[in-house]
Short mmCIF file of C-alpha atoms in Angstrom, two decimals:
data_model
loop_
_atom_site.label_atom_id
_atom_site.label_comp_id
_atom_site.label_asym_id
_atom_site.label_seq_id
_atom_site.Cartn_x
_atom_site.Cartn_y
_atom_site.Cartn_z
CA MET A 1 0.01 -0.08 0.04
CA THR A 2 2.69 2.45 -0.89
CA ILE A 3 1.40 6.02 -1.26
CA PRO A 4 2.62 7.81 -4.36
CA ALA A 5 4.60 10.92 -3.73
CA PRO A 6 2.31 13.00 -5.83
CA VAL A 7 -0.43 12.27 -3.41
CA LEU A 8 1.43 13.20 -0.24
CA ASP A 9 2.54 16.32 -2.03
CA GLU A 10 -1.11 17.21 -2.79
CA LEU A 11 -2.04 16.90 0.89
CA GLU A 12 0.64 19.34 1.94
CA ALA A 13 -0.20 21.67 -0.86
CA HIS A 14 -3.82 21.87 0.54
CA GLY A 15 -2.50 22.76 3.86
CA LEU A 16 -3.29 19.18 5.45
CA PRO A 17 -0.45 18.67 7.91
CA VAL A 18 -0.50 14.90 7.89
CA ALA A 19 3.32 14.94 7.92
CA ASP A 20 3.41 16.40 11.25
CA VAL A 21 0.98 13.88 12.69
CA LEU A 22 2.98 11.02 11.12
CA ASP A 23 6.25 12.20 12.58
CA GLY A 24 4.50 12.16 15.81
CA VAL A 25 3.59 8.52 15.34
CA GLU A 26 6.89 7.50 14.33
CA GLN A 27 8.29 9.01 17.58
CA ARG A 28 5.60 7.60 19.81
CA LEU A 29 5.92 4.04 18.27
CA HIS A 30 9.33 3.80 19.63
CA GLU A 31 8.43 5.23 23.04
CA GLN A 32 5.41 2.95 23.39
CA VAL A 33 7.60 -0.22 23.06
CA THR A 34 10.14 0.75 25.69
CA SER A 35 10.43 -1.76 28.56
CA ASN A 36 12.93 -2.61 31.24
CA HIS A 37 14.36 -5.60 29.25
CA ALA A 38 16.77 -5.01 26.35
CA PHE A 39 15.77 -8.18 24.28
CA VAL A 40 12.13 -7.13 24.48
CA ASP A 41 12.87 -3.76 23.13
CA GLU A 42 15.02 -5.38 20.39
CA VAL A 43 12.34 -7.80 19.03
CA ALA A 44 9.48 -5.37 19.60
CA ARG A 45 11.11 -2.76 17.43
CA TYR A 46 12.44 -5.20 14.88
CA LEU A 47 9.65 -4.51 12.41
CA ILE A 48 9.04 -0.91 13.40
CA SER A 49 12.75 -0.23 12.51
CA ALA A 50 12.41 -2.25 9.19
CA GLY A 51 10.22 0.67 7.96
CA GLY A 52 6.84 0.42 6.64
CA LYS A 53 4.35 2.58 4.78
CA ARG A 54 2.28 3.70 7.73
CA PHE A 55 -0.75 3.41 5.78
CA ARG A 56 -3.28 3.19 8.53
CA PRO A 57 -1.77 6.01 10.62
CA LEU A 58 -2.06 8.19 7.45
CA MET A 59 -5.67 7.36 7.18
CA VAL A 60 -5.92 8.39 10.88
CA ALA A 61 -4.33 11.49 10.06
CA LEU A 62 -6.26 12.29 7.03
CA THR A 63 -9.77 11.64 8.50
CA GLY A 64 -8.82 13.63 11.38
CA HIS A 65 -9.50 16.78 9.15
CA LEU A 66 -13.13 15.68 8.48
CA GLY A 67 -14.22 17.00 11.90
CA PRO A 68 -14.74 20.52 13.22
CA ASN A 69 -11.56 20.10 15.47
CA PRO A 70 -8.69 19.27 13.08
CA PRO A 71 -5.24 19.00 14.35
CA VAL A 72 -2.93 22.15 14.61
CA ALA A 73 0.32 21.33 13.05
CA GLY A 74 3.47 21.89 15.19
CA VAL A 75 1.53 22.39 18.42
CA ALA A 76 2.34 19.53 20.59
CA GLU A 77 -0.09 20.37 23.37
CA ASP A 78 -2.97 20.46 20.68
CA ALA A 79 -5.59 17.91 21.98
CA THR A 80 -6.68 16.68 18.50
CA ARG A 81 -2.99 16.33 17.32
CA ARG A 82 -2.08 14.30 20.47
CA ALA A 83 -5.15 12.15 20.18
CA LEU A 84 -4.58 11.42 16.30
CA VAL A 85 -0.83 10.60 17.10
CA ASP A 86 -1.82 8.19 19.86
CA ALA A 87 -4.56 6.58 17.47
CA GLY A 88 -2.16 6.22 14.75
CA VAL A 89 0.22 4.41 17.12
CA ILE A 90 -2.45 2.15 18.24
CA VAL A 91 -3.54 1.04 14.57
CA GLU A 92 0.19 0.76 13.63
CA LEU A 93 0.90 -1.40 16.74
CA VAL A 94 -1.87 -3.59 16.10
CA HIS A 95 -0.94 -3.98 12.41
CA LEU A 96 2.71 -4.80 13.35
CA ALA A 97 1.42 -7.43 15.80
CA THR A 98 -0.50 -9.22 13.03
CA LEU A 99 2.55 -9.15 10.99
CA TYR A 100 4.53 -11.09 13.63
CA HIS A 101 1.74 -13.58 13.83
CA ASP A 102 1.07 -13.91 10.03
CA ASP A 103 4.76 -14.70 9.57
CA VAL A 104 4.46 -17.63 12.01
CA ILE A 105 1.29 -18.70 10.39
CA ASP A 106 2.87 -18.56 6.87
CA GLU A 107 6.23 -19.86 8.07
CA ALA A 108 7.69 -16.79 6.16
CA PRO A 109 11.45 -16.49 6.11
CA ALA A 110 11.58 -12.82 5.52
CA ARG A 111 9.60 -9.50 5.85
CA ARG A 112 10.35 -6.15 4.28
CA GLY A 113 13.64 -7.55 2.74
CA THR A 114 15.10 -8.70 6.15
CA PRO A 115 14.66 -12.09 8.06
CA SER A 116 11.34 -12.38 9.78
CA ALA A 117 11.24 -12.51 13.66
CA ASN A 118 10.24 -16.04 13.69
CA SER A 119 13.31 -17.03 11.36
CA ARG A 120 15.79 -14.99 13.18
CA TRP A 121 14.73 -16.08 16.58
CA ASP A 122 11.80 -18.63 16.83
CA ASN A 123 8.07 -18.91 16.70
CA THR A 124 7.69 -18.39 20.46
CA VAL A 125 9.45 -15.17 20.41
CA ALA A 126 7.33 -13.82 17.32
CA ILE A 127 4.14 -14.96 18.74
CA LEU A 128 4.92 -13.14 22.29
CA THR A 129 6.28 -10.19 20.62
CA GLY A 130 3.01 -9.91 18.71
CA ASP A 131 1.07 -10.38 21.98
CA TYR A 132 3.16 -7.67 23.60
CA LEU A 133 2.39 -5.05 20.88
CA PHE A 134 -1.25 -5.86 21.17
CA ALA A 135 -0.95 -5.10 25.05
CA ARG A 136 0.91 -1.85 24.34
CA ALA A 137 -1.81 -0.77 21.97
CA SER A 138 -4.64 -1.54 24.44
CA ASP A 139 -2.86 0.29 27.25
CA LEU A 140 -2.56 3.35 25.10
CA SER A 141 -6.14 3.22 23.84
CA ALA A 142 -7.20 3.36 27.53
CA ASP A 143 -5.79 6.91 27.62
CA LEU A 144 -8.21 7.82 24.80
CA GLY A 145 -11.40 6.68 26.53
CA VAL A 146 -13.62 3.65 26.56
CA ASP A 147 -15.07 4.26 23.16
CA VAL A 148 -11.57 4.00 21.46
CA THR A 149 -10.84 0.81 23.69
CA ARG A 150 -14.13 -1.01 22.65
CA ILE A 151 -13.61 -0.15 19.03
CA MET A 152 -10.30 -1.64 18.94
CA ALA A 153 -11.41 -4.77 20.90
CA ARG A 154 -14.16 -5.31 18.43
CA THR A 155 -11.63 -4.81 15.41
CA LEU A 156 -9.26 -7.33 17.04
CA ALA A 157 -12.04 -9.91 17.28
CA ARG A 158 -12.77 -9.25 13.51
CA LEU A 159 -9.04 -9.68 12.55
CA CYS A 160 -8.97 -13.05 14.40
CA GLU A 161 -12.21 -14.32 12.92
CA GLY A 162 -10.96 -13.49 9.40
CA GLN A 163 -7.73 -15.18 9.91
CA ILE A 164 -9.47 -18.33 11.44
CA ARG A 165 -11.90 -18.35 8.46
CA GLU A 166 -8.96 -18.30 6.13
CA VAL A 167 -7.32 -21.28 7.98
CA GLN A 168 -10.43 -23.09 7.31
CA THR A 169 -9.81 -23.01 3.65
CA SER A 170 -6.38 -24.30 3.89
CA LEU A 171 -5.55 -26.80 1.13
CA GLY A 172 -3.49 -28.84 3.71
CA ALA A 173 -5.01 -31.31 6.11
CA LEU A 174 -5.62 -29.65 9.44
CA PRO A 175 -6.63 -32.13 12.08
CA ASP A 176 -10.07 -31.28 13.77
CA VAL A 177 -10.49 -27.99 11.70
CA PRO A 178 -13.69 -28.05 9.65
CA GLN A 179 -12.87 -27.32 6.26
CA ILE A 180 -14.64 -24.65 4.14
CA GLU A 181 -14.98 -24.45 0.44
CA PRO A 182 -12.90 -21.37 -0.72
CA THR A 183 -16.08 -19.66 -2.42
CA LEU A 184 -16.16 -15.88 -3.36
CA ALA A 185 -18.56 -15.01 -0.55
CA HIS A 186 -16.25 -16.59 2.02
CA TYR A 187 -13.10 -14.94 0.49
CA LEU A 188 -14.65 -11.48 0.68
CA GLU A 189 -15.63 -12.20 4.31
CA VAL A 190 -12.10 -13.22 5.12
CA ILE A 191 -10.48 -9.98 3.71
CA SER A 192 -13.26 -7.79 5.32
CA GLY A 193 -11.90 -9.08 8.55
CA LYS A 194 -8.19 -9.53 7.97
CA THR A 195 -7.60 -6.30 5.94
CA ALA A 196 -10.49 -3.91 5.63
CA SER A 197 -11.50 -3.81 9.39
CA LEU A 198 -8.27 -2.16 10.63
CA ILE A 199 -8.41 0.46 7.73
CA GLU A 200 -12.13 1.10 8.69
CA THR A 201 -11.18 1.52 12.30
CA SER A 202 -8.36 3.94 11.38
CA CYS A 203 -10.92 6.21 9.67
CA ARG A 204 -13.47 5.82 12.44
CA TYR A 205 -10.74 7.15 14.89
CA GLY A 206 -9.71 10.00 12.75
CA ALA A 207 -13.25 11.30 12.30
CA LEU A 208 -14.48 10.43 15.97
CA LEU A 209 -11.29 12.22 17.49
CA SER A 210 -11.73 15.41 15.21
CA GLY A 211 -15.34 15.86 16.58
CA SER A 212 -17.36 14.62 13.67
CA SER A 213 -21.01 13.78 14.21
CA ALA A 214 -22.16 10.20 14.84
CA ASP A 215 -23.42 9.89 11.20
CA GLU A 216 -20.17 11.33 9.82
CA VAL A 217 -18.03 8.87 11.94
CA GLU A 218 -20.04 6.11 10.36
CA ALA A 219 -19.59 7.46 6.88
CA ALA A 220 -15.75 7.84 7.28
CA ALA A 221 -15.71 4.20 8.70
CA ARG A 222 -17.51 2.77 5.67
CA TYR A 223 -15.08 5.02 3.37
CA GLY A 224 -12.15 3.18 5.15
CA TRP A 225 -13.77 -0.33 4.86
CA ASN A 226 -14.26 0.13 1.16
CA VAL A 227 -10.76 1.50 0.64
CA GLY A 228 -9.34 -1.55 2.33
CA MET A 229 -11.34 -4.09 0.21
CA ALA A 230 -10.21 -2.28 -2.88
CA PHE A 231 -6.70 -2.29 -1.84
CA GLN A 232 -6.78 -5.84 -1.01
CA LEU A 233 -8.36 -6.72 -4.23
CA SER A 234 -5.57 -4.70 -6.08
CA ASP A 235 -3.02 -6.78 -4.43
CA ASP A 236 -4.80 -10.04 -5.47
CA ILE A 237 -4.67 -8.52 -9.13
CA LEU A 238 -1.07 -7.57 -8.96
CA ASP A 239 -0.12 -11.21 -7.75
CA VAL A 240 -1.39 -12.48 -10.96
CA ALA A 241 -0.92 -9.51 -13.58
CA SER A 242 2.64 -8.39 -12.44
CA GLU A 243 5.19 -10.20 -14.62
CA HIS A 244 8.00 -9.06 -12.33
CA GLU A 245 8.71 -8.04 -8.69
CA ALA A 246 9.14 -4.38 -9.47
CA SER A 247 5.43 -4.03 -7.88
CA GLY A 248 6.70 -5.35 -4.66
CA LYS A 249 5.05 -8.74 -5.08
CA THR A 250 6.64 -11.96 -6.29
CA PRO A 251 4.11 -12.98 -9.10
CA GLY A 252 2.13 -16.21 -8.01
CA THR A 253 2.79 -15.80 -4.20
CA ASP A 254 -0.86 -16.53 -3.37
CA LEU A 255 -0.90 -19.43 -5.88
CA ARG A 256 2.08 -21.10 -4.04
CA GLU A 257 0.62 -20.63 -0.74
CA GLY A 258 -2.79 -22.18 -1.94
CA VAL A 259 -4.75 -18.99 -1.39
CA ARG A 260 -7.75 -18.75 -3.83
CA THR A 261 -7.92 -15.00 -4.38
CA LEU A 262 -10.53 -13.16 -6.54
CA PRO A 263 -8.98 -13.57 -10.07
CA VAL A 264 -8.60 -17.42 -9.29
CA LEU A 265 -12.07 -17.88 -7.92
CA TYR A 266 -13.52 -16.10 -10.97
CA ALA A 267 -11.46 -18.16 -13.35
CA LEU A 268 -12.42 -21.41 -11.60
CA ALA A 269 -16.24 -20.44 -11.58
CA ASP A 270 -15.92 -19.84 -15.34
CA ASP A 271 -14.34 -23.31 -15.86
CA PRO A 272 -14.43 -25.52 -12.70
CA ASP A 273 -13.10 -28.66 -14.40
CA GLY A 274 -10.58 -27.00 -16.88
CA GLU A 275 -6.78 -26.96 -16.93
CA LEU A 276 -6.41 -24.30 -14.16
CA ALA A 277 -8.51 -26.48 -11.63
CA SER A 278 -6.30 -29.53 -12.41
CA LEU A 279 -3.15 -27.32 -11.82
CA LEU A 280 -4.30 -25.99 -8.53
CA ASP A 281 -5.49 -29.49 -7.13
CA GLY A 282 -1.85 -30.86 -7.70
CA GLU A 283 1.68 -29.94 -6.54
CA LEU A 284 2.63 -26.40 -7.61
CA GLY A 285 6.25 -26.08 -8.76
CA ASP A 286 7.61 -23.14 -10.79
CA ALA A 287 6.34 -24.62 -14.07
CA GLU A 288 2.83 -25.15 -12.75
CA VAL A 289 2.65 -21.54 -11.22
CA ALA A 290 3.89 -20.13 -14.59
CA ARG A 291 1.27 -22.05 -16.39
CA ALA A 292 -1.44 -21.05 -14.00
CA LEU A 293 -0.57 -17.42 -14.28
CA GLU A 294 -0.58 -17.72 -18.09
CA LEU A 295 -4.07 -19.15 -18.01
CA LEU A 296 -5.23 -16.45 -15.55
CA ARG A 297 -3.88 -13.73 -17.84
CA SER A 298 -5.42 -14.92 -20.73
CA GLY A 299 -8.96 -15.03 -19.61
CA ASP A 300 -11.26 -12.30 -18.22
CA ALA A 301 -10.77 -12.88 -14.49
CA LEU A 302 -8.50 -10.01 -14.16
CA ALA A 303 -10.86 -7.43 -15.93
CA ARG A 304 -13.68 -8.80 -13.82
CA SER A 305 -11.46 -8.35 -10.51
CA ARG A 306 -10.57 -4.88 -11.63
CA ALA A 307 -14.30 -4.12 -11.90
CA SER A 308 -14.99 -5.51 -8.38
CA ALA A 309 -12.27 -3.31 -7.04
CA ALA A 310 -13.53 -0.25 -8.94
CA GLY A 311 -16.90 -0.98 -7.27
CA TYR A 312 -15.47 -0.60 -3.87
CA VAL A 313 -13.74 2.49 -4.92
CA ASN A 314 -16.95 4.08 -6.08
CA ASP A 315 -18.61 3.12 -2.82
CA ALA A 316 -15.76 4.69 -0.80
CA VAL A 317 -15.91 7.92 -2.76
CA GLY A 318 -19.72 7.93 -2.31
CA GLU A 319 -19.24 7.96 1.31
CA LEU A 320 -17.53 11.27 1.19
CA ALA A 321 -20.35 13.20 -0.28
CA GLY A 322 -21.71 14.36 2.87
CA PHE A 323 -18.50 16.10 3.76
CA GLY A 324 -18.83 18.72 0.94
CA GLU A 325 -16.10 19.87 -1.40
CA ARG A 326 -12.98 20.31 0.82
CA PRO A 327 -9.40 19.66 0.45
CA VAL A 328 -9.51 16.59 2.75
CA VAL A 329 -12.19 15.19 0.64
CA THR A 330 -10.21 15.66 -2.60
CA ALA A 331 -7.34 13.99 -0.98
CA LEU A 332 -9.22 11.05 0.32
CA THR A 333 -10.90 10.74 -3.02
CA ARG A 334 -7.50 10.51 -4.73
CA LEU A 335 -6.28 8.04 -2.16
CA ALA A 336 -9.27 5.55 -2.90
CA GLU A 337 -8.56 6.01 -6.64
CA TYR A 338 -4.99 5.24 -6.32
CA SER A 339 -5.88 1.44 -5.51
CA LEU A 340 -7.18 1.52 -9.19
CA ASP A 341 -4.18 3.30 -10.57
CA ARG A 342 -1.95 0.34 -9.29
CA VAL A 343 -3.72 -2.12 -11.40
CA GLY A 344 -4.92 -0.08 -14.30
#
C-alpha cells in the first residue's frame, strides 16, 4: 500500500499537515514499546525499525481533518493532534502485531527484505512479541477513553475471525479443523476481517477524535472499509498480473500458498473442471505456477477483478459526499482512486 509521492505532495499543498502527525506517530511508536528488558525492546522494535508505509496512521491523520476540530500542526499540546498521534500508534501497533503472527502462520522466512522475527529467533518469540504489541496498543487506547478501547477490541475480534476463517480453507490437512470451500463469498468475508476492518477503524478514529457527528463517523468508517477492500483486491490482481517483482510482489505468491484470491475464484467459476483447476489441485512447482499465471492472464478474470475493485472505490468515494467540497475530501478521493491506478 505504498502511497505515491504526488498524493502526499497534494496533501501538503492543500494545507493538510499529515506529515506532522505521522512524524509524531513515528516518535511515539518507539516510546510505546520501551520496556525494562533489552531483548524485549529489540524484538518489539524489529519490524518498526524495518520501516513500513504507515498507511493506517495516514488514514487516521487524514480523516482527522473531517471533523470541526482538526489538528494544529506543530503544536504538541493541541488535543486533537495528540489524540490522532496516539490513535495512529494504536492502529500501527496492531498492524505490526498481526505481521509477527502472520509470519508464524505462513512460516515466512523474510519480511520487508529482512529475516522475519520467527526465522531470526523462533516462533515463540514472534508470537509473544505480537502479543506484547497488542498489549501496548490496548494500554495506549485506554488513555483515549472507553469508546476507542471498545472499537479496537471489536476490531481485534474481526481480525482474528478473518484469520481463522482463512485457515479453514487451507488446502493442507488440518486435524479437527472444519474445512470450508473457498467460495467468493467466503473470501470476501475473510479479507473484510483481515484487511478492511483495521483500515475502517483507522478512519473511524480520525473522524471520531476530530469531533465529527455520529453519522459522519459512520460514513468515514464505511469509506475506510471500502478502501481496504479495494486495496486488498488490487493486491490480488497484482499477484497475477505483474510479470516481475518491481511491483513489490513476487508473481504467483498467493498461488504457491494455496490462497484462492478473486481472479482465481472468477476463473474457476467460469471453468471448474478445466486446466487451471487441475493445476491447482496438484503440486505447484515453478512450471505449474507459470502455467497457472498464463491461464489467468489470458481470460477475463483480471478484468472482472478490476471491475470489482472499482466498485469498492466508487462506494468509498460515495461515502465522502456528505462532507462537501473540501481539500481533505479531494485527498481522500485521490487516495481511494490510487488502488485502481496500481492495477490499471
